[in-house]
Amino acid sequence: MAAALRPTAAAAVAALMALIAATATGTAPPLQSVSLPTSATLPSPRCADGSAYNFYVRHQSTTLFVIFVSPGGACLGAQECVRRSGTLPEYFTNDTTYPPGSDILSTDSEANPDFFNATHVLLPYCTQDMWAGQGNATSE
């Protein structure tokens, strides 16, 4: 059985879904920048350059969603991060001009026939960290 989300992860997912629902407009607006709420138990997420983390939503459907996690890479040490931040600064920040258009997030029915009218959620990858693991959980 799948392990239950930890309380902070569950709260973050619930906040994300509430914010997605709150952006509903009934039209095909551009991707809207959304900030996660913060609290004492859920601190403000930050990108590698220290800027506030935002995600982007275009609410069009309540039944069809595209959740796109942008590519990025990872720093394996401080020197590599310094080098990468000079050559790929867009991977370290979350400014409102990011991202460039992507076919999977297009509202053009010819360019994106399967998902043009879906609710689009873009999760930028701007931390340059990586994680891996394996765990087992049981439910009673």
mmCIF file of C-alpha atoms in Angstrom:
data_model
loop_
_atom_site.group_PDB
_atom_site.id
_atom_site.type_symbol
_atom_site.label_atom_id
_atom_site.label_comp_id
_atom_site.label_asym_id
_atom_site.label_seq_id
_atom_site.Cartn_x
_atom_site.Cartn_y
_atom_site.Cartn_z
ATOM 1 C CA MET A 1 0.000 0.000 0.000
ATOM 2 C CA ALA A 2 1.130 3.541 -0.633
ATOM 3 C CA ALA A 3 2.522 5.384 2.329
ATOM 4 C CA ALA A 4 0.472 8.291 3.645
ATOM 5 C CA LEU A 5 1.882 11.761 3.044
ATOM 6 C CA ARG A 6 3.631 13.362 5.964
ATOM 7 C CA PRO A 7 1.525 16.148 7.520
ATOM 8 C CA THR A 8 3.601 18.961 5.985
ATOM 9 C CA ALA A 9 3.559 17.357 2.517
ATOM 10 C CA ALA A 10 -0.187 16.724 2.797
ATOM 11 C CA ALA A 11 -0.725 20.361 3.797
ATOM 12 C CA ALA A 12 1.355 21.543 0.835
ATOM 13 C CA VAL A 13 -0.613 19.359 -1.598
ATOM 14 C CA ALA A 14 -3.924 20.571 -0.123
ATOM 15 C CA ALA A 15 -2.775 24.194 -0.408
ATOM 16 C CA LEU A 16 -1.679 23.626 -4.014
ATOM 17 C CA MET A 17 -5.050 22.132 -4.996
ATOM 18 C CA ALA A 18 -6.955 24.934 -3.213
ATOM 19 C CA LEU A 19 -4.901 27.554 -5.023
ATOM 20 C CA ILE A 20 -5.497 25.845 -8.373
ATOM 21 C CA ALA A 21 -9.246 25.872 -7.741
ATOM 22 C CA ALA A 22 -9.108 29.533 -6.667
ATOM 23 C CA THR A 23 -7.656 30.615 -10.026
ATOM 24 C CA ALA A 24 -10.713 29.448 -12.026
ATOM 25 C CA THR A 25 -11.868 32.118 -14.472
ATOM 26 C CA GLY A 26 -13.760 30.199 -17.172
ATOM 27 C CA THR A 27 -11.507 31.548 -19.955
ATOM 28 C CA ALA A 28 -8.100 30.638 -21.362
ATOM 29 C CA PRO A 29 -5.895 33.183 -19.577
ATOM 30 C CA PRO A 30 -2.128 33.173 -19.679
ATOM 31 C CA LEU A 31 -0.412 31.107 -17.017
ATOM 32 C CA GLN A 32 -0.926 32.911 -13.717
ATOM 33 C CA SER A 33 1.820 33.034 -11.116
ATOM 34 C CA VAL A 34 0.677 31.669 -7.752
ATOM 35 C CA SER A 35 2.559 31.850 -4.448
ATOM 36 C CA LEU A 36 2.168 29.166 -1.823
ATOM 37 C CA PRO A 37 0.838 30.329 1.532
ATOM 38 C CA THR A 38 3.301 30.302 4.385
ATOM 39 C CA SER A 39 2.998 29.641 8.091
ATOM 40 C CA ALA A 40 5.178 28.777 11.049
ATOM 41 C CA THR A 41 4.939 25.076 10.148
ATOM 42 C CA LEU A 42 5.142 25.556 6.373
ATOM 43 C CA PRO A 43 7.895 28.100 5.625
ATOM 44 C CA SER A 44 8.103 29.976 2.330
ATOM 45 C CA PRO A 45 9.732 27.846 -0.387
ATOM 46 C CA ARG A 46 12.745 29.395 -2.094
ATOM 47 C CA CYS A 47 14.655 28.880 -5.318
ATOM 48 C CA ALA A 48 18.416 28.333 -5.387
ATOM 49 C CA ASP A 49 19.030 32.069 -5.894
ATOM 50 C CA GLY A 50 16.872 32.932 -2.870
ATOM 51 C CA SER A 51 13.880 34.179 -4.859
ATOM 52 C CA ALA A 52 10.407 33.125 -3.751
ATOM 53 C CA TYR A 53 9.071 29.971 -5.372
ATOM 54 C CA ASN A 54 5.888 30.357 -7.408
ATOM 55 C CA PHE A 55 4.052 27.931 -9.613
ATOM 56 C CA TYR A 56 1.832 28.755 -12.566
ATOM 57 C CA VAL A 57 -1.786 27.823 -13.301
ATOM 58 C CA ARG A 58 -4.168 28.237 -16.201
ATOM 59 C CA HIS A 59 -7.548 26.981 -14.977
ATOM 60 C CA GLN A 60 -9.773 25.748 -17.797
ATOM 61 C CA SER A 61 -11.183 22.377 -16.739
ATOM 62 C CA THR A 62 -12.223 20.619 -13.557
ATOM 63 C CA THR A 63 -11.718 17.143 -15.020
ATOM 64 C CA LEU A 64 -8.572 17.323 -17.170
ATOM 65 C CA PHE A 65 -5.236 18.435 -15.751
ATOM 66 C CA VAL A 66 -1.698 18.687 -17.090
ATOM 67 C CA ILE A 67 0.880 19.024 -14.329
ATOM 68 C CA PHE A 68 4.225 19.829 -15.911
ATOM 69 C CA VAL A 69 7.428 19.739 -13.866
ATOM 70 C CA SER A 70 10.033 21.745 -15.734
ATOM 71 C CA PRO A 71 13.436 20.205 -16.413
ATOM 72 C CA GLY A 72 16.483 21.484 -14.647
ATOM 73 C CA GLY A 73 19.391 19.331 -13.605
ATOM 74 C CA ALA A 74 21.227 19.155 -10.344
ATOM 75 C CA CYS A 75 24.291 20.570 -8.661
ATOM 76 C CA LEU A 76 26.546 17.975 -7.127
ATOM 77 C CA GLY A 77 28.579 20.537 -5.229
ATOM 78 C CA ALA A 78 29.098 24.237 -4.575
ATOM 79 C CA GLN A 79 31.574 24.746 -7.436
ATOM 80 C CA GLU A 80 29.213 23.138 -9.929
ATOM 81 C CA CYS A 81 26.350 25.347 -8.718
ATOM 82 C CA VAL A 82 28.470 28.467 -9.207
ATOM 83 C CA ARG A 83 29.389 27.335 -12.729
ATOM 84 C CA ARG A 84 25.814 26.370 -13.650
ATOM 85 C CA SER A 85 24.324 29.589 -12.242
ATOM 86 C CA GLY A 86 26.531 31.533 -14.657
ATOM 87 C CA THR A 87 25.618 29.493 -17.720
ATOM 88 C CA LEU A 88 22.011 28.501 -16.890
ATOM 89 C CA PRO A 89 20.646 31.218 -14.564
ATOM 90 C CA GLU A 90 17.042 30.369 -15.506
ATOM 91 C CA TYR A 91 17.435 27.075 -13.619
ATOM 92 C CA PHE A 92 18.124 28.924 -10.352
ATOM 93 C CA THR A 93 15.369 31.520 -10.273
ATOM 94 C CA ASN A 94 11.633 31.799 -10.559
ATOM 95 C CA ASP A 95 10.924 35.055 -12.323
ATOM 96 C CA THR A 96 7.550 35.786 -13.872
ATOM 97 C CA THR A 97 8.885 35.710 -17.449
ATOM 98 C CA TYR A 98 9.653 31.999 -17.109
ATOM 99 C CA PRO A 99 8.821 29.681 -18.843
ATOM 100 C CA PRO A 100 8.986 29.929 -22.592
ATOM 101 C CA GLY A 101 6.014 28.314 -24.354
ATOM 102 C CA SER A 102 5.683 24.571 -24.255
ATOM 103 C CA ASP A 103 3.472 22.511 -26.562
ATOM 104 C CA ILE A 104 1.996 20.519 -23.668
ATOM 105 C CA LEU A 105 0.845 23.800 -22.071
ATOM 106 C CA SER A 106 -0.423 25.362 -25.304
ATOM 107 C CA THR A 107 -4.056 26.464 -25.599
ATOM 108 C CA ASP A 108 -3.842 26.040 -29.384
ATOM 109 C CA SER A 109 -6.015 23.055 -30.352
ATOM 110 C CA GLU A 110 -3.830 22.293 -33.385
ATOM 111 C CA ALA A 111 -0.535 22.389 -31.479
ATOM 112 C CA ASN A 112 -1.945 20.562 -28.446
ATOM 113 C CA PRO A 113 -5.067 18.636 -29.541
ATOM 114 C CA ASP A 114 -5.301 16.426 -26.440
ATOM 115 C CA PHE A 115 -4.681 18.986 -23.704
ATOM 116 C CA PHE A 116 -5.344 22.491 -25.099
ATOM 117 C CA ASN A 117 -8.399 22.932 -22.855
ATOM 118 C CA ALA A 118 -7.022 21.229 -19.744
ATOM 119 C CA THR A 119 -6.124 23.033 -16.578
ATOM 120 C CA HIS A 120 -2.386 23.588 -16.908
ATOM 121 C CA VAL A 121 -0.111 23.594 -13.877
ATOM 122 C CA LEU A 122 3.577 24.395 -14.303
ATOM 123 C CA LEU A 123 5.913 23.534 -11.442
ATOM 124 C CA PRO A 124 9.273 25.195 -12.106
ATOM 125 C CA TYR A 125 12.369 23.377 -10.941
ATOM 126 C CA CYS A 126 14.619 26.072 -9.526
ATOM 127 C CA THR A 127 16.363 24.476 -6.546
ATOM 128 C CA GLN A 128 19.003 22.359 -8.291
ATOM 129 C CA ASP A 129 18.755 19.759 -5.548
ATOM 130 C CA MET A 130 18.056 16.114 -6.076
ATOM 131 C CA TRP A 131 16.652 13.371 -3.961
ATOM 132 C CA ALA A 132 16.218 9.663 -4.158
ATOM 133 C CA GLY A 133 15.145 6.961 -1.834
ATOM 134 C CA GLN A 134 13.254 3.849 -1.198
ATOM 135 C CA GLY A 135 10.913 3.178 1.619
ATOM 136 C CA ASN A 136 8.431 0.644 2.759
ATOM 137 C CA ALA A 137 5.289 1.390 4.648
ATOM 138 C CA THR A 138 2.472 -0.709 5.902
ATOM 139 C CA SER A 139 -1.013 0.245 6.878
ATOM 140 C CA GLU A 140 -2.890 -1.395 9.655
#
